[in-house]
PDB file of C-alpha atoms and ligand atoms in Angstrom:
ATOM      1  CA  UNK A  98       0.000   0.000   0.000  1.00  0.00           C
ATOM      2  CA  UNK A  99       1.136   3.515  -0.785  1.00  0.00           C
ATOM      3  CA  UNK A 100       1.250   6.265   1.778  1.00  0.00           C
ATOM      4  CA  UNK A 101      -1.548   8.702   1.007  1.00  0.00           C
ATOM      5  CA  UNK A 102       0.546  11.772   1.839  1.00  0.00           C
ATOM      6  CA  UNK A 103       3.372  10.545  -0.368  1.00  0.00           C
ATOM      7  CA  UNK A 104       0.978  10.083  -3.255  1.00  0.00           C
ATOM      8  CA  UNK A 105      -0.199  13.668  -2.733  1.00  0.00           C
ATOM      9  CA  UNK A 106       3.434  14.774  -2.961  1.00  0.00           C
ATOM     10  CA  UNK A 107       4.031  12.607  -6.037  1.00  0.00           C
ATOM     11  CA  UNK A 108       6.429  10.396  -4.114  1.00  0.00           C
ATOM     12  CA  UNK A 109       6.022   6.797  -5.063  1.00  0.00           C
ATOM     13  CA  UNK A 110       9.057   5.232  -3.414  1.00  0.00           C
ATOM     14  CA  UNK A 111       7.706   4.914   0.106  1.00  0.00           C
ATOM     15  CA  UNK A 112       6.224   1.934   1.878  1.00  0.00           C
ATOM     16  CA  UNK A 113       3.187   2.329   4.044  1.00  0.00           C
ATOM     17  CA  UNK A 114       3.825   1.142   7.576  1.00  0.00           C
ATOM     18  CA  UNK A 115       0.375   1.425   9.063  1.00  0.00           C
ATOM     19  CA  UNK A 116      -3.072   2.886   9.042  1.00  0.00           C
ATOM     20  CA  UNK A 117      -3.961   6.165  10.682  1.00  0.00           C
ATOM     21  CA  UNK A 118      -6.377   5.398  13.496  1.00  0.00           C
ATOM     22  CA  UNK A 119      -8.244   8.643  12.855  1.00  0.00           C
ATOM     23  CA  UNK A 120      -8.684   8.956   9.104  1.00  0.00           C
ATOM     24  CA  UNK A 121      -7.975   5.352   8.128  1.00  0.00           C
ATOM     25  CA  UNK A 122      -5.533   6.256   5.372  1.00  0.00           C
ATOM     26  CA  UNK A 123      -2.291   4.405   4.846  1.00  0.00           C
ATOM     27  CA  UNK A 124       0.769   6.256   6.041  1.00  0.00           C
ATOM     28  CA  UNK A 125       4.543   5.772   5.838  1.00  0.00           C
ATOM     29  CA  UNK A 126       7.235   6.174   8.488  1.00  0.00           C
ATOM     30  CA  UNK A 127       7.921   9.741   7.348  1.00  0.00           C
ATOM     31  CA  UNK A 128       4.294  10.796   7.482  1.00  0.00           C
ATOM     32  CA  UNK A 129       3.145   8.934  10.577  1.00  0.00           C
ATOM     33  CA  UNK A 130       3.398   9.718  14.257  1.00  0.00           C
ATOM     34  CA  UNK A 131       3.263   6.988  16.867  1.00  0.00           C
ATOM     35  CA  UNK A 132       1.678   8.360  20.015  1.00  0.00           C
ATOM     36  CA  UNK A 133       1.307   6.882  23.487  1.00  0.00           C
ATOM     37  CA  UNK A 134      -2.204   6.181  24.579  1.00  0.00           C
ATOM     38  CA  UNK A 135      -3.239   5.407  28.143  1.00  0.00           C
ATOM     39  CA  UNK A 136      -5.411   2.331  28.322  1.00  0.00           C
ATOM     40  CA  UNK A 137      -8.481   2.457  30.511  1.00  0.00           C
ATOM     41  CA  UNK A 138      -9.389  -0.871  32.017  1.00  0.00           C
ATOM     42  CA  UNK A 139     -12.854  -1.160  33.444  1.00  0.00           C
ATOM     43  CA  UNK A 140     -12.565  -2.788  36.843  1.00  0.00           C
ATOM     44  CA  UNK A 141     -15.718  -3.156  38.856  1.00  0.00           C
ATOM     45  CA  UNK A 142     -17.224   0.201  39.672  1.00  0.00           C
ATOM     46  CA  UNK A 143     -14.105   2.255  39.205  1.00  0.00           C
ATOM     47  CA  UNK A 144     -11.908   2.702  36.200  1.00  0.00           C
ATOM     48  CA  UNK A 145      -8.215   2.009  36.327  1.00  0.00           C
ATOM     49  CA  UNK A 146      -5.562   2.969  33.864  1.00  0.00           C
ATOM     50  CA  UNK A 147      -2.987   0.459  32.737  1.00  0.00           C
ATOM     51  CA  UNK A 148       0.553   1.189  33.924  1.00  0.00           C
ATOM     52  CA  UNK A 149       1.780   0.641  30.410  1.00  0.00           C
ATOM     53  CA  UNK A 150       0.628   2.930  27.630  1.00  0.00           C
ATOM     54  CA  UNK A 151      -0.565   1.442  24.394  1.00  0.00           C
ATOM     55  CA  UNK A 152       0.314   3.056  21.138  1.00  0.00           C
ATOM     56  CA  UNK A 153      -1.471   4.122  18.043  1.00  0.00           C
ATOM     57  CA  UNK A 154      -0.474   5.449  14.682  1.00  0.00           C
ATOM     58  CA  UNK A 155      -1.809   8.699  13.321  1.00  0.00           C
ATOM     59  CA  UNK A 156      -0.795  10.366  10.094  1.00  0.00           C
ATOM     60  CA  UNK A 157       1.005  13.708  10.197  1.00  0.00           C
ATOM     61  CA  UNK A 158      -2.122  15.549   9.074  1.00  0.00           C
ATOM     62  CA  UNK A 159      -4.274  14.135  11.864  1.00  0.00           C
ATOM     63  CA  UNK A 160      -1.483  14.547  14.398  1.00  0.00           C
ATOM     64  CA  UNK A 161      -1.229  18.226  13.520  1.00  0.00           C
ATOM     65  CA  UNK A 162      -4.989  18.598  13.776  1.00  0.00           C
ATOM     66  CA  UNK A 163      -5.012  16.907  17.181  1.00  0.00           C
ATOM     67  CA  UNK A 164      -2.225  19.054  18.613  1.00  0.00           C
ATOM     68  CA  UNK A 165      -3.229  22.425  17.165  1.00  0.00           C
ATOM     69  CA  UNK A 166      -5.693  24.638  19.004  1.00  0.00           C
TER      70      UNK A 166
HETATM   71 ZN1  LIG B 400       4.494   9.247   3.279  1.00  0.00          ZN
HETATM   72 ZN1  LIG B 401      -4.963  10.567   9.571  1.00  0.00          ZN
END
């Protein structure tokens, strides 16, 4: 699969490494951001958070949108 952002930039030499969890488009290592994500584990009445963060991949476009006011 081709990275969507690379296709937009007419680059065709990249390999997609994953799928953006927000927009669902394929993204390459250059255009993706791997972010830490705390995992909420429902436990009885309360909610606990896992000590270890999970991770998710977002493309650069979505990452910018998520971190810009
Ligand atoms: Zn790319
Ligand atoms: Zn995205």
